[in-house]
mmCIF file of C-alpha atoms in Angstrom:
data_model
loop_
_atom_site.group_PDB
_atom_site.id
_atom_site.type_symbol
_atom_site.label_atom_id
_atom_site.label_comp_id
_atom_site.label_asym_id
_atom_site.label_seq_id
_atom_site.Cartn_x
_atom_site.Cartn_y
_atom_site.Cartn_z
ATOM 1 C CA MET A 1 121.534 93.209 115.288
ATOM 2 C CA ASN A 2 121.794 91.895 111.733
ATOM 3 C CA GLU A 3 118.088 92.673 111.386
ATOM 4 C CA LEU A 4 118.447 96.288 112.515
ATOM 5 C CA PRO A 5 118.834 97.897 109.036
ATOM 6 C CA GLN A 6 115.788 95.992 107.794
ATOM 7 C CA GLN A 7 113.720 96.990 110.827
ATOM 8 C CA LEU A 8 114.750 100.634 110.470
ATOM 9 C CA VAL A 9 113.717 100.644 106.812
ATOM 10 C CA ASN A 10 110.432 98.961 107.695
ATOM 11 C CA GLY A 11 109.826 101.588 110.364
ATOM 12 C CA LEU A 12 110.663 104.488 108.073
ATOM 13 C CA LEU A 13 108.291 103.185 105.409
ATOM 14 C CA LEU A 14 105.503 102.669 107.927
ATOM 15 C CA GLY A 15 106.210 106.072 109.467
ATOM 16 C CA SER A 16 106.078 107.771 106.073
ATOM 17 C CA MET A 17 102.540 106.467 105.629
ATOM 18 C CA TYR A 18 101.576 107.700 109.099
ATOM 19 C CA GLY A 19 103.146 111.068 108.320
ATOM 20 C CA LEU A 20 101.206 111.515 105.090
ATOM 21 C CA VAL A 21 97.932 111.070 106.950
ATOM 22 C CA ALA A 22 99.110 113.104 109.964
ATOM 23 C CA ILE A 23 99.647 116.154 107.748
ATOM 24 C CA GLY A 24 95.880 116.435 107.296
ATOM 25 C CA TYR A 25 95.286 116.423 111.039
ATOM 26 C CA THR A 26 97.939 119.026 111.740
ATOM 27 C CA MET A 27 96.989 121.437 108.931
ATOM 28 C CA VAL A 28 93.309 121.516 109.876
ATOM 29 C CA TYR A 29 94.110 121.910 113.564
ATOM 30 C CA GLY A 30 96.680 124.597 112.861
ATOM 31 C CA ILE A 31 94.120 126.738 111.036
ATOM 32 C CA VAL A 32 90.758 126.088 112.700
ATOM 33 C CA GLN A 33 91.751 124.271 115.943
ATOM 34 C CA LEU A 34 89.620 121.299 114.946
ATOM 35 C CA ILE A 35 90.731 117.719 115.566
ATOM 36 C CA ASN A 36 89.115 116.136 112.533
ATOM 37 C CA PHE A 37 88.589 112.584 113.741
ATOM 38 C CA ALA A 38 86.875 111.802 110.437
ATOM 39 C CA HIS A 39 90.237 112.178 108.691
ATOM 40 C CA GLY A 40 90.929 108.465 109.085
ATOM 41 C CA GLU A 41 87.811 107.797 107.028
ATOM 42 C CA ILE A 42 88.926 110.388 104.440
ATOM 43 C CA PHE A 43 92.002 108.166 104.164
ATOM 44 C CA MET A 44 89.800 105.075 103.848
ATOM 45 C CA VAL A 45 87.523 106.393 101.090
ATOM 46 C CA GLY A 46 90.591 107.410 99.091
ATOM 47 C CA GLY A 47 91.629 103.767 98.949
ATOM 48 C CA PHE A 48 88.165 102.721 97.830
ATOM 49 C CA GLY A 49 88.125 105.504 95.242
ATOM 50 C CA ALA A 50 91.395 104.230 93.781
ATOM 51 C CA LEU A 51 90.108 100.659 93.814
ATOM 52 C CA THR A 52 86.899 101.745 92.045
ATOM 53 C CA VAL A 53 88.918 103.232 89.191
ATOM 54 C CA TYR A 54 90.809 99.963 88.775
ATOM 55 C CA LEU A 55 87.777 97.672 88.999
ATOM 56 C CA TYR A 56 85.055 99.644 87.240
ATOM 57 C CA VAL A 57 86.705 102.303 85.039
ATOM 58 C CA LEU A 58 89.846 100.783 83.528
ATOM 59 C CA PRO A 59 89.715 97.879 81.068
ATOM 60 C CA ASP A 60 90.597 94.427 82.387
ATOM 61 C CA GLY A 61 94.277 93.639 82.163
ATOM 62 C CA THR A 62 95.472 97.251 82.343
ATOM 63 C CA SER A 63 99.107 97.400 83.436
ATOM 64 C CA MET A 64 99.595 98.731 86.946
ATOM 65 C CA TRP A 65 102.171 101.201 85.635
ATOM 66 C CA VAL A 66 99.361 102.739 83.577
ATOM 67 C CA ALA A 67 96.624 102.177 86.146
ATOM 68 C CA LEU A 68 98.442 103.527 89.219
ATOM 69 C CA PRO A 69 98.466 107.245 88.249
ATOM 70 C CA LEU A 70 94.779 107.035 87.283
ATOM 71 C CA MET A 71 93.944 105.207 90.513
ATOM 72 C CA LEU A 72 95.786 107.877 92.477
ATOM 73 C CA ILE A 73 93.811 110.620 90.738
ATOM 74 C CA GLY A 74 90.546 108.777 91.435
ATOM 75 C CA GLY A 75 91.403 108.316 95.106
ATOM 76 C CA ILE A 76 92.375 111.974 95.458
ATOM 77 C CA ILE A 77 89.138 113.156 93.827
ATOM 78 C CA VAL A 78 86.986 111.040 96.161
ATOM 79 C CA SER A 79 88.901 112.070 99.299
ATOM 80 C CA VAL A 80 88.886 115.754 98.397
ATOM 81 C CA LEU A 81 85.150 115.758 97.608
ATOM 82 C CA ILE A 82 84.325 114.103 100.932
ATOM 83 C CA ALA A 83 86.672 116.381 102.905
ATOM 84 C CA VAL A 84 85.464 119.601 101.274
ATOM 85 C CA GLY A 85 81.840 118.510 101.653
ATOM 86 C CA ALA A 86 82.421 117.766 105.332
ATOM 87 C CA GLU A 87 83.961 121.183 105.857
ATOM 88 C CA ARG A 88 81.142 122.982 104.077
ATOM 89 C CA PHE A 89 78.136 121.174 105.489
ATOM 90 C CA ALA A 90 79.313 119.664 108.806
ATOM 91 C CA TYR A 91 82.054 121.886 110.244
ATOM 92 C CA ARG A 92 81.499 125.389 108.874
ATOM 93 C CA PRO A 93 78.036 125.813 110.462
ATOM 94 C CA LEU A 94 79.646 124.935 113.825
ATOM 95 C CA ARG A 95 82.674 127.182 113.493
ATOM 96 C CA GLY A 96 81.486 129.551 116.221
ATOM 97 C CA ALA A 97 80.107 126.797 118.444
ATOM 98 C CA PRO A 98 81.841 125.390 121.544
ATOM 99 C CA ARG A 99 84.712 123.086 120.621
ATOM 100 C CA LEU A 100 82.904 119.987 121.793
ATOM 101 C CA ALA A 101 80.242 120.342 119.074
ATOM 102 C CA PRO A 102 82.525 119.996 116.011
ATOM 103 C CA LEU A 103 84.508 117.285 117.807
ATOM 104 C CA ILE A 104 81.387 115.158 118.295
ATOM 105 C CA THR A 105 80.352 115.940 114.717
ATOM 106 C CA ALA A 106 83.713 114.638 113.483
ATOM 107 C CA ILE A 107 83.264 111.386 115.388
ATOM 108 C CA GLY A 108 79.733 111.008 114.000
ATOM 109 C CA LEU A 109 80.941 111.689 110.467
ATOM 110 C CA SER A 110 83.658 109.080 110.920
ATOM 111 C CA LEU A 111 81.105 106.418 111.860
ATOM 112 C CA ALA A 112 78.752 107.504 109.069
ATOM 113 C CA LEU A 113 81.456 107.159 106.409
ATOM 114 C CA GLN A 114 82.431 103.730 107.691
ATOM 115 C CA GLN A 115 78.855 102.512 107.565
ATOM 116 C CA ALA A 116 78.200 104.076 104.164
ATOM 117 C CA VAL A 117 81.118 102.186 102.602
ATOM 118 C CA TRP A 118 80.135 99.007 104.473
ATOM 119 C CA ALA A 119 76.544 99.201 103.228
ATOM 120 C CA TRP A 120 76.947 100.435 99.673
ATOM 121 C CA TYR A 121 80.303 99.264 98.318
ATOM 122 C CA PRO A 122 80.216 95.749 96.806
ATOM 123 C CA ASP A 123 81.968 93.155 99.013
ATOM 124 C CA ALA A 124 83.105 95.850 101.473
ATOM 125 C CA ARG A 125 81.988 93.789 104.457
ATOM 126 C CA SER A 126 85.279 91.925 104.198
ATOM 127 C CA ALA A 127 88.743 92.948 103.051
ATOM 128 C CA ILE A 128 88.957 93.545 99.286
ATOM 129 C CA THR A 129 92.116 92.627 97.401
ATOM 130 C CA PHE A 130 94.000 95.684 96.144
ATOM 131 C CA PRO A 131 95.915 95.397 92.847
ATOM 132 C CA HIS A 132 99.666 95.017 93.186
ATOM 133 C CA ILE A 133 102.705 95.931 91.144
ATOM 134 C CA GLU A 134 104.451 92.981 89.544
ATOM 135 C CA GLY A 135 108.124 92.329 90.226
ATOM 136 C CA GLY A 136 110.484 92.431 93.163
ATOM 137 C CA PRO A 137 111.290 92.233 95.940
ATOM 138 C CA PHE A 138 114.468 94.268 95.659
ATOM 139 C CA GLU A 139 117.636 93.581 97.650
ATOM 140 C CA ILE A 140 119.862 96.474 98.724
ATOM 141 C CA GLY A 141 122.625 95.018 100.844
ATOM 142 C CA SER A 142 120.933 93.328 103.797
ATOM 143 C CA VAL A 143 117.698 95.255 103.258
ATOM 144 C CA THR A 144 114.744 93.866 101.321
ATOM 145 C CA ILE A 145 112.219 96.294 99.857
ATOM 146 C CA GLN A 146 108.905 94.927 98.676
ATOM 147 C CA THR A 147 107.498 96.096 95.360
ATOM 148 C CA GLY A 148 104.475 97.627 97.081
ATOM 149 C CA ASP A 149 106.756 99.924 99.066
ATOM 150 C CA ILE A 150 108.350 101.512 95.994
ATOM 151 C CA PHE A 151 105.388 103.854 95.557
ATOM 152 C CA LEU A 152 105.692 105.006 99.179
ATOM 153 C CA ILE A 153 109.459 105.557 98.873
ATOM 154 C CA ILE A 154 108.853 107.933 95.971
ATOM 155 C CA ALA A 155 105.544 109.502 97.026
ATOM 156 C CA ALA A 156 106.403 110.518 100.603
ATOM 157 C CA PRO A 157 109.476 112.726 99.953
ATOM 158 C CA VAL A 158 108.020 114.169 96.737
ATOM 159 C CA SER A 159 104.764 115.054 98.515
ATOM 160 C CA MET A 160 106.614 116.726 101.393
ATOM 161 C CA ALA A 161 108.797 118.722 99.009
ATOM 162 C CA ILE A 162 105.767 119.936 97.048
ATOM 163 C CA LEU A 163 103.928 120.831 100.263
ATOM 164 C CA ALA A 164 106.929 122.745 101.631
ATOM 165 C CA TYR A 165 107.183 124.740 98.407
ATOM 166 C CA PHE A 166 103.441 125.414 98.372
ATOM 167 C CA VAL A 167 103.316 126.637 101.966
ATOM 168 C CA MET A 168 106.464 128.764 101.830
ATOM 169 C CA LYS A 169 106.435 130.153 98.292
ATOM 170 C CA THR A 170 102.865 130.518 97.045
ATOM 171 C CA ARG A 171 100.337 133.216 97.851
ATOM 172 C CA THR A 172 97.809 130.678 99.114
ATOM 173 C CA GLY A 173 100.448 129.024 101.283
ATOM 174 C CA ARG A 174 101.355 132.337 102.893
ATOM 175 C CA GLY A 175 97.646 132.934 103.391
ATOM 176 C CA MET A 176 97.469 129.620 105.246
ATOM 177 C CA GLN A 177 100.312 130.692 107.516
ATOM 178 C CA ALA A 178 98.646 134.027 108.220
ATOM 179 C CA THR A 179 95.286 132.389 108.924
ATOM 180 C CA ALA A 180 96.925 129.918 111.296
ATOM 181 C CA GLN A 181 98.581 132.766 113.224
ATOM 182 C CA ASP A 182 95.491 134.972 113.539
ATOM 183 C CA ARG A 183 92.370 134.333 111.506
ATOM 184 C CA ASP A 184 90.650 137.641 112.331
ATOM 185 C CA THR A 185 93.692 139.751 111.426
ATOM 186 C CA ALA A 186 94.194 137.737 108.229
ATOM 187 C CA LYS A 187 90.604 138.481 107.259
ATOM 188 C CA LEU A 188 91.154 142.196 107.858
ATOM 189 C CA MET A 189 94.206 142.040 105.592
ATOM 190 C CA GLY A 190 92.033 140.818 102.713
ATOM 191 C CA ILE A 191 92.634 137.065 102.982
ATOM 192 C CA ASN A 192 89.600 134.919 102.212
ATOM 193 C CA THR A 193 89.879 132.716 105.285
ATOM 194 C CA ASP A 194 86.955 130.503 104.248
ATOM 195 C CA ARG A 195 88.788 129.602 101.055
ATOM 196 C CA ILE A 196 92.008 129.008 102.989
ATOM 197 C CA ILE A 197 90.226 126.603 105.325
ATOM 198 C CA VAL A 198 88.791 124.710 102.346
ATOM 199 C CA VAL A 199 92.290 124.488 100.845
ATOM 200 C CA ALA A 200 93.622 123.058 104.129
ATOM 201 C CA PHE A 201 90.936 120.360 104.155
ATOM 202 C CA ALA A 202 91.557 119.593 100.483
ATOM 203 C CA LEU A 203 95.341 119.350 100.886
ATOM 204 C CA GLY A 204 94.946 117.076 103.878
ATOM 205 C CA ALA A 205 92.633 114.859 101.815
ATOM 206 C CA VAL A 206 95.163 114.712 98.963
ATOM 207 C CA PHE A 207 97.866 113.422 101.307
ATOM 208 C CA ALA A 208 95.424 110.995 102.931
ATOM 209 C CA ALA A 209 94.538 109.560 99.502
ATOM 210 C CA ILE A 210 98.230 109.156 98.634
ATOM 211 C CA GLY A 211 98.734 107.360 101.943
ATOM 212 C CA SER A 212 95.706 105.160 101.264
ATOM 213 C CA VAL A 213 97.021 104.028 97.888
ATOM 214 C CA ALA A 214 100.369 103.322 99.564
ATOM 215 C CA TYR A 215 98.512 101.277 102.207
ATOM 216 C CA GLY A 216 96.716 99.225 99.561
ATOM 217 C CA LEU A 217 99.928 98.512 97.663
ATOM 218 C CA LYS A 218 101.798 97.646 100.862
ATOM 219 C CA TYR A 219 99.229 95.336 102.458
ATOM 220 C CA GLY A 220 97.410 94.169 99.328
ATOM 221 C CA GLU A 221 93.913 94.981 100.589
ATOM 222 C CA VAL A 222 91.526 97.712 101.682
ATOM 223 C CA GLN A 223 88.642 97.474 104.157
ATOM 224 C CA PHE A 224 86.083 99.843 105.562
ATOM 225 C CA ARG A 225 87.636 99.793 109.060
ATOM 226 C CA MET A 226 91.195 100.521 107.957
ATOM 227 C CA GLY A 227 90.967 104.249 108.649
ATOM 228 C CA PHE A 228 90.159 103.901 112.354
ATOM 229 C CA ILE A 229 93.411 102.574 113.841
ATOM 230 C CA LEU A 230 95.604 104.184 111.209
ATOM 231 C CA GLY A 231 93.825 107.489 111.778
ATOM 232 C CA LEU A 232 94.493 107.259 115.508
ATOM 233 C CA LYS A 233 98.156 106.521 114.845
ATOM 234 C CA ALA A 234 98.386 109.425 112.420
ATOM 235 C CA PHE A 235 96.844 111.705 115.032
ATOM 236 C CA THR A 236 99.398 110.341 117.502
ATOM 237 C CA ALA A 237 102.147 111.177 115.003
ATOM 238 C CA ALA A 238 100.817 114.734 114.663
ATOM 239 C CA VAL A 239 100.852 115.170 118.448
ATOM 240 C CA LEU A 240 104.336 113.649 118.701
ATOM 241 C CA GLY A 241 105.740 116.093 116.181
ATOM 242 C CA GLY A 242 103.810 119.067 117.549
ATOM 243 C CA ILE A 243 100.194 119.495 116.528
ATOM 244 C CA GLY A 244 99.925 122.343 114.031
ATOM 245 C CA ASN A 245 103.496 121.829 112.759
ATOM 246 C CA ILE A 246 103.546 120.371 109.233
ATOM 247 C CA TYR A 247 107.139 119.166 109.399
ATOM 248 C CA GLY A 248 106.539 117.844 112.885
ATOM 249 C CA ALA A 249 103.724 115.653 111.548
ATOM 250 C CA MET A 250 106.077 113.838 109.195
ATOM 251 C CA LEU A 251 108.800 113.605 111.841
ATOM 252 C CA GLY A 252 106.289 112.254 114.347
ATOM 253 C CA GLY A 253 105.163 109.670 111.811
ATOM 254 C CA LEU A 254 108.722 108.516 111.182
ATOM 255 C CA VAL A 255 109.482 108.271 114.908
ATOM 256 C CA LEU A 256 106.266 106.360 115.524
ATOM 257 C CA GLY A 257 106.879 103.973 112.629
ATOM 258 C CA VAL A 258 110.445 103.200 113.701
ATOM 259 C CA ALA A 259 109.386 102.721 117.335
ATOM 260 C CA GLU A 260 106.591 100.376 116.302
ATOM 261 C CA SER A 261 108.856 98.342 114.026
ATOM 262 C CA LEU A 262 111.648 98.014 116.594
ATOM 263 C CA SER A 263 109.280 97.172 119.440
ATOM 264 C CA THR A 264 107.640 94.299 117.573
ATOM 265 C CA ALA A 265 111.041 93.008 116.450
ATOM 266 C CA TYR A 266 113.033 93.144 119.679
ATOM 267 C CA ILE A 267 110.787 93.261 122.750
ATOM 268 C CA SER A 268 109.934 89.595 122.317
ATOM 269 C CA ASP A 269 113.667 88.807 122.718
ATOM 270 C CA ILE A 270 113.650 90.172 126.281
ATOM 271 C CA PRO A 271 113.162 87.357 128.838
ATOM 272 C CA GLY A 272 109.672 87.508 130.299
ATOM 273 C CA MET A 273 108.453 89.975 127.623
ATOM 274 C CA GLU A 274 107.760 87.497 124.829
ATOM 275 C CA GLN A 275 104.015 88.141 124.746
ATOM 276 C CA PHE A 276 104.532 91.920 124.477
ATOM 277 C CA GLY A 277 106.456 91.785 121.213
ATOM 278 C CA SER A 278 103.668 90.478 119.008
ATOM 279 C CA GLN A 279 102.130 92.538 116.245
ATOM 280 C CA SER A 280 98.959 92.919 118.305
ATOM 281 C CA TRP A 281 100.974 94.895 120.854
ATOM 282 C CA ALA A 282 102.357 97.319 118.260
ATOM 283 C CA ASN A 283 99.386 99.653 118.745
ATOM 284 C CA VAL A 284 99.960 99.648 122.497
ATOM 285 C CA TRP A 285 103.616 100.657 122.190
ATOM 286 C CA ALA A 286 102.655 103.470 119.834
ATOM 287 C CA PHE A 287 100.491 105.044 122.520
ATOM 288 C CA VAL A 288 103.068 104.329 125.240
ATOM 289 C CA LEU A 289 105.466 106.418 123.174
ATOM 290 C CA LEU A 290 102.867 109.182 122.906
ATOM 291 C CA ILE A 291 102.386 109.223 126.684
ATOM 292 C CA LEU A 292 106.141 109.448 127.275
ATOM 293 C CA VAL A 293 106.526 112.337 124.834
ATOM 294 C CA LEU A 294 103.578 114.183 126.373
ATOM 295 C CA LEU A 295 105.084 113.738 129.838
ATOM 296 C CA LEU A 296 108.581 114.868 128.860
ATOM 297 C CA ARG A 297 107.810 117.370 126.078
ATOM 298 C CA PRO A 298 104.097 118.258 125.940
ATOM 299 C CA GLN A 299 104.522 120.637 122.984
ATOM 300 C CA GLY A 300 105.819 117.810 120.752
ATOM 301 C CA LEU A 301 109.202 117.145 119.199
ATOM 302 C CA LEU A 302 109.302 120.269 117.013
ATOM 303 C CA GLY A 303 107.006 122.389 119.136
ATOM 304 C CA GLU A 304 103.337 123.188 118.795
ATOM 305 C CA ARG A 305 102.889 126.127 116.448
ATOM 306 C CA VAL A 306 99.538 127.109 117.891
ATOM 307 C CA ALA A 307 99.994 126.205 121.557
ATOM 308 C CA ASP A 308 99.169 129.728 122.699
ATOM 309 C CA ARG A 309 95.629 129.447 121.258
ATOM 310 C CA ALA A 310 94.919 125.798 122.105
#
């Protein structure tokens, strides 16, 4: 029990990263009913975009306190360009097609992005070391916070606050809400729904890039496969919270992160369950949690905003 505060903090940090990526899934689904399985790779290319700025744009020896904002901007630019390009050239032509067509396209795009980074990025065939912030770790009571987690502690709540303000208070945000409720009626009311859909893809890519930089700082590396499992977990978080519900995506991420952290910490202490508490089983318990939530509350923890049209 002395480890419980530390495990809860670990889970909340991990869940915040899942939630940042899950927001992209839930926004796109809420507006166009598309499960963008390429979103995990949008997350991945954001990390490589940030790394490119550090390795090939900034002078050697640049302080991370100076480099980090520029890396974040570089990662966001790369993720947004890929996401907007995917929407324009891969998904928009299939908008009136049966739902299976864009779903298969998303899976194909995911594989294509993985292979493109694997083939063209120097040394991408193995994990590449991500720059880290010097200092730390920091002790707060019985809880230890690594230096790489400081960015995530700040970025996650600030990003959610900015997103909440944007969606609730700005004209474009209200247009997103209207488009999610009824795209045809929104179009008749003068809302440019094509632009709104592009904004949704771009915003999701921004949050994915922030999550990718947080991933690199936390684990100290990026690799071309990193978006696959994390993308699946982020999608799981979106479903847990209620697909189409922005706040539910973050809540689902936090719940998933805490459950994963506690399961790997304590299941191995149960007699006969030692082999099920390893880190390799963390992914399994994440999907066990998803199955339980779907059985007991299929609409998700906060309710599915678009369940009537799904």
